[in-house]
Tab-separated table of C-alpha atoms and ligand atoms in Angstrom:
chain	number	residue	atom	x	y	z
U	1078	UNK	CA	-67.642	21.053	269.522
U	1079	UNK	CA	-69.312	18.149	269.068
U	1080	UNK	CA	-73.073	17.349	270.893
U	1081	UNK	CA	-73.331	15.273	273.569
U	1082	UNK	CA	-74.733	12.116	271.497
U	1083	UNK	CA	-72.320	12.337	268.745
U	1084	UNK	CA	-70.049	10.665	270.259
U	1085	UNK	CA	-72.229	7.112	269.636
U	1086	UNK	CA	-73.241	8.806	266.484
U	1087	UNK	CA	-71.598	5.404	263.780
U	1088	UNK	CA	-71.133	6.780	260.642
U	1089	UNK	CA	-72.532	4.239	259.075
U	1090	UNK	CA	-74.995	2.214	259.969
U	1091	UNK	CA	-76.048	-1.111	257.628
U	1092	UNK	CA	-77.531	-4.576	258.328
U	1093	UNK	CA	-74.472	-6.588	258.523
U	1094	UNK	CA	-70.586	-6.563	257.253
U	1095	UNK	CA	-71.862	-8.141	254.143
U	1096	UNK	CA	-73.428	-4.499	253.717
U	1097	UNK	CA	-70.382	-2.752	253.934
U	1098	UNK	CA	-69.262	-0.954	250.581
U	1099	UNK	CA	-65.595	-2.154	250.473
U	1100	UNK	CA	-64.983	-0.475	247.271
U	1101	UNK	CA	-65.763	2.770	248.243
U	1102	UNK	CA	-63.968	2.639	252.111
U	1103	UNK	CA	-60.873	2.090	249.729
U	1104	UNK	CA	-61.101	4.921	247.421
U	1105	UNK	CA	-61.776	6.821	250.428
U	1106	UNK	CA	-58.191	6.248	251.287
U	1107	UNK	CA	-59.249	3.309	254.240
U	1108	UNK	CA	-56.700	0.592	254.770
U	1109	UNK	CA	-57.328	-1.144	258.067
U	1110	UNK	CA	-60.534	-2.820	259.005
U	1111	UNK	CA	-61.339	-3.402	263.054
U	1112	UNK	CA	-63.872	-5.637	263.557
U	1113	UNK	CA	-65.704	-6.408	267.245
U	1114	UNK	CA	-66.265	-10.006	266.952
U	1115	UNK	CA	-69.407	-11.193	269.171
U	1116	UNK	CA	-72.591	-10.620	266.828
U	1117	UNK	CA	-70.527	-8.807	264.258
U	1118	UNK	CA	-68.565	-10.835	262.597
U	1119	UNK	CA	-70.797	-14.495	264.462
U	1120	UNK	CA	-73.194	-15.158	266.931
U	1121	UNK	CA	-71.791	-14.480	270.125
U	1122	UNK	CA	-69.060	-17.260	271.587
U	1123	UNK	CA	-69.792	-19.327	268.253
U	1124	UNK	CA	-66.424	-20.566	267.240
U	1125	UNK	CA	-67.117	-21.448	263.609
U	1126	UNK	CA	-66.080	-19.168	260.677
U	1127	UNK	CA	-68.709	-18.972	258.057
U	1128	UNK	CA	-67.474	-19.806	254.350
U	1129	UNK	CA	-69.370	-15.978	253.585
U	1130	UNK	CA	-67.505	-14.396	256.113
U	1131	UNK	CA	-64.462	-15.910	254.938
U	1132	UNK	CA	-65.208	-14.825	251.010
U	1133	UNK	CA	-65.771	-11.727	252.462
U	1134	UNK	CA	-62.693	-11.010	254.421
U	1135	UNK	CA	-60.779	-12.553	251.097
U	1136	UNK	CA	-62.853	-10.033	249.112
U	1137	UNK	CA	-61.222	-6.963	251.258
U	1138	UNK	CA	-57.552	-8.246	251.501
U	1139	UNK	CA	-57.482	-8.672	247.619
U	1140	UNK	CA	-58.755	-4.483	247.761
U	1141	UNK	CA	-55.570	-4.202	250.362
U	1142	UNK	CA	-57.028	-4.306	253.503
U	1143	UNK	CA	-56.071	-5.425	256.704
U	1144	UNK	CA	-58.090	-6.910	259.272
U	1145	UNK	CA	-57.936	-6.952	262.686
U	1146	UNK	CA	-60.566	-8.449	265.305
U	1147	UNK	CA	-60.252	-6.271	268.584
U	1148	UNK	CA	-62.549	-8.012	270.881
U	1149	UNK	CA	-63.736	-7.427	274.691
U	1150	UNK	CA	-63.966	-11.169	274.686
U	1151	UNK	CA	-61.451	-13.421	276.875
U	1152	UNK	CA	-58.297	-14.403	275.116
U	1153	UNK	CA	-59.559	-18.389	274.922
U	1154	UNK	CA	-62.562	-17.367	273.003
U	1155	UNK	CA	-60.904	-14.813	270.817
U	1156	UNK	CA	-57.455	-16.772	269.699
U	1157	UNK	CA	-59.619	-19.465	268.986
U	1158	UNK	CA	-61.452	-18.192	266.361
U	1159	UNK	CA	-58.922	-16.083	265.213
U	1160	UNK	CA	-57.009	-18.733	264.216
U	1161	UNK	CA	-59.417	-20.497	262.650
U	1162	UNK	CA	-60.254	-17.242	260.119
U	1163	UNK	CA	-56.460	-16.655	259.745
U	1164	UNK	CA	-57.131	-12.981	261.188
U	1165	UNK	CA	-54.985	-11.157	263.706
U	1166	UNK	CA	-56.696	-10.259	267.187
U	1167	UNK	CA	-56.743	-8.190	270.184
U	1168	UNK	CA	-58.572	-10.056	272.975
U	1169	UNK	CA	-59.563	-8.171	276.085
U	1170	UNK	CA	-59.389	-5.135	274.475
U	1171	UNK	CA	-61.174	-2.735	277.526
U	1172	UNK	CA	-63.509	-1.274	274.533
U	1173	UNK	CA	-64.307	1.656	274.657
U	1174	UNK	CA	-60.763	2.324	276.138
U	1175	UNK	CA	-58.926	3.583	273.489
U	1176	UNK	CA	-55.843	1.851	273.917
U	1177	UNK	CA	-56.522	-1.694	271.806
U	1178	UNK	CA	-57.670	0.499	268.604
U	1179	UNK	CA	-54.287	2.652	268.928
U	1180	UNK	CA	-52.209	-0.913	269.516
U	1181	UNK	CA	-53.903	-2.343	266.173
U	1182	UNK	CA	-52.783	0.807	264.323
U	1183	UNK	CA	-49.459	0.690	265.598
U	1184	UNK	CA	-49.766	-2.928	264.359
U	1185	UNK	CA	-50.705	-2.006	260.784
U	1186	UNK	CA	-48.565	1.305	260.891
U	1187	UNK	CA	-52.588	2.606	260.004
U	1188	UNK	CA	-53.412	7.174	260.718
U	1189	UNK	CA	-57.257	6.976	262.238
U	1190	UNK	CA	-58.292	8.563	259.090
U	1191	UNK	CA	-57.115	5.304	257.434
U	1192	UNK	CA	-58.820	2.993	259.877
U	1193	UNK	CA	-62.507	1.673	260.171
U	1194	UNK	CA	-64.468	0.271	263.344
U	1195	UNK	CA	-66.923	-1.959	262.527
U	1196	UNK	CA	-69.093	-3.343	265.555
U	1197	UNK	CA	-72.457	-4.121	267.000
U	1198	UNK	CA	-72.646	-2.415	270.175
U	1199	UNK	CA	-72.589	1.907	270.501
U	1200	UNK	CA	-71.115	2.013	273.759
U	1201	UNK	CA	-67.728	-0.261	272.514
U	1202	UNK	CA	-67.532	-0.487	269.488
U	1203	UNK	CA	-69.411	3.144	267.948
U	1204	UNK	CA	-68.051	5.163	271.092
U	1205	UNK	CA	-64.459	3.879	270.991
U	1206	UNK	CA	-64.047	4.215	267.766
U	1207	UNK	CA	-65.141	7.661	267.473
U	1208	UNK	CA	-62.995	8.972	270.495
U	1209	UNK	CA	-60.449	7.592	268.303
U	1210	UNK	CA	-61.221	9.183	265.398
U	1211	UNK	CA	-62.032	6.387	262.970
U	1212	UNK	CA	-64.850	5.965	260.589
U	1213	UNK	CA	-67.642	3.738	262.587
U	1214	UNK	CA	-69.697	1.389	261.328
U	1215	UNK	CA	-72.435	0.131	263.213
U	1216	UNK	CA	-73.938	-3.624	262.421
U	1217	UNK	CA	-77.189	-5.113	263.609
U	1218	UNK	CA	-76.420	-8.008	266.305
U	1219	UNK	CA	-76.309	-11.578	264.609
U	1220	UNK	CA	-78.354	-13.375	267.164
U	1221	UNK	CA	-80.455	-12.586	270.281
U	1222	UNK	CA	-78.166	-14.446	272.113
U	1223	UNK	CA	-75.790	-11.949	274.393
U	1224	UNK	CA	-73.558	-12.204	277.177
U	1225	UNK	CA	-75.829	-10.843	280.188
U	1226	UNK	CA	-73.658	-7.807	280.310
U	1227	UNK	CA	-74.675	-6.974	276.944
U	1228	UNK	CA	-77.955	-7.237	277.630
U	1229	UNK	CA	-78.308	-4.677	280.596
U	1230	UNK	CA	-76.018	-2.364	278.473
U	1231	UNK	CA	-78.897	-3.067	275.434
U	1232	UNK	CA	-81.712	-0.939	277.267
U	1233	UNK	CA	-79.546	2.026	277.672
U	1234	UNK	CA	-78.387	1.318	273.727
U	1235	UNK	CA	-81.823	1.432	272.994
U	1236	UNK	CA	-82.913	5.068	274.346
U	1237	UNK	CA	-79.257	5.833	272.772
U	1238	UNK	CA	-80.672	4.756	269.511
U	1239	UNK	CA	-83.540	6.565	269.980
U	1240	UNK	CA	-81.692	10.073	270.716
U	1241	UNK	CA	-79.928	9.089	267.434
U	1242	UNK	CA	-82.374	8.825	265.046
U	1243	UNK	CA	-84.189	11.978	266.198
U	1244	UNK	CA	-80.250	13.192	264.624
U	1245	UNK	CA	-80.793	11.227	261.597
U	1246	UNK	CA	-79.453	8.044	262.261
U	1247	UNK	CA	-81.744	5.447	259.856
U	1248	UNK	CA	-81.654	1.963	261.434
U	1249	UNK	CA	-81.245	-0.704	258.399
U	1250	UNK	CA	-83.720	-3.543	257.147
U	1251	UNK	CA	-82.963	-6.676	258.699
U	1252	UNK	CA	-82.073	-9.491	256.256
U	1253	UNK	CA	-84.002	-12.699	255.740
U	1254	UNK	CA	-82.903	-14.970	258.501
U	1255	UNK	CA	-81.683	-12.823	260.796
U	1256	UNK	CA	-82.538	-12.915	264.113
U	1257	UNK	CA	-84.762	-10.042	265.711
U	1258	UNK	CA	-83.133	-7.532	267.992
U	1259	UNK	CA	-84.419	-5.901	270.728
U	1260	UNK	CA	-82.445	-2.043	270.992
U	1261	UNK	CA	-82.450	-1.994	267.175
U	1262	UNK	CA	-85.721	-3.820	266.713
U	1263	UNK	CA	-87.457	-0.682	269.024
U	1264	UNK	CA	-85.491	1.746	266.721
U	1265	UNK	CA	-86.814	0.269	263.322
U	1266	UNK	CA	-90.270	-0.431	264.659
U	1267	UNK	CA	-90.790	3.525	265.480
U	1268	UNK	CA	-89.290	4.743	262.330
J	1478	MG	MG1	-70.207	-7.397	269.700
């Protein structure tokens, strides 16, 4: 049985998708990548697609993967940029409701144990994921900038956090340029 705060327990947790060991998801037997969109893979509501985030998403179809955004974001938003990146989507997706991560695997004909979660946020992202069974991965937000949703849900992330890494959880460095944080910033600053 599983403690109460495993279930936002990521099993990984790294600065940013760049950080992500591809190589080894794949000889792990991983084939389908979700990614939350909003401060994963951009700044939240930012409709560009970044020519490293492209490179990298290149980098993981040539190992075999699939993508998939699955994003609580309005369908607008989300179709938008999806179609700029050339990446399939689920928009609305009710995270941590476990339905949009079982449609994407139906999608991709993907088991859980074949499927990653990769995300900024525990309570989506981390929690949905795991209910699902899927290997998490949690990201540090790309910008400060946050639906005001997000940011409520932030303070209750942060004493998450902090339960967390009294369990072992190590919060990463941030990278040059990258914004500061507030949950994970409090994390980082106490370790
Ligand atoms: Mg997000």
């Amino acid at each position: 049985m599983p403690s109460f705060w495993e279930r936002w327990m990521p099993d990984e947790y790294v600065a940013s998708v760049h950080d992500i060991d591809l190589d080894r998801l794949h000889r792990q037997g991983r084939r389908l990548i979700l990614c939350d969109l909003d401060n994963t893979l951009v700044p939240w509501n930012d409709p560009q697609v970044p020519e490293a985030l492209r490179a990298w998403i290149r980098r993981g179809q040539a190992l075999g993967f699939s993508f998939c955004i699955v994003s609580n974001n309005r369908g607008p938003r989300v179709s938008r940029f999806a179609k700029e990146s050339g990446l399939p989507h689920i928009a609305a997706a009710r995270k941590p409701k476990p339905a949009a991560f079982q449609e994407a695997m139906r999608r991709f004909d993907a088991r859980p144990e074949e499927t990653v979660m990769v995300g900024d946020q525990l309570f989506t992202d981390v929690r949905g994921g795991n209910r699902c069974g899927l290997h998490t991965i949690l990201v540090l937000p790309i910008h400060r900038r946050e639906w005001w949703g997000t940011k409520v849900l932030r303070i209750a992330e942060r004493f998450v956090l902090n339960r967390l890494r009294g369990r072992g959880l190590r919060a990463p460095e941030r990278q040059a340029g990258q914004a500061e944080r507030s949950g994970q910033d409090w994390l980082r600053d106490r370790s």
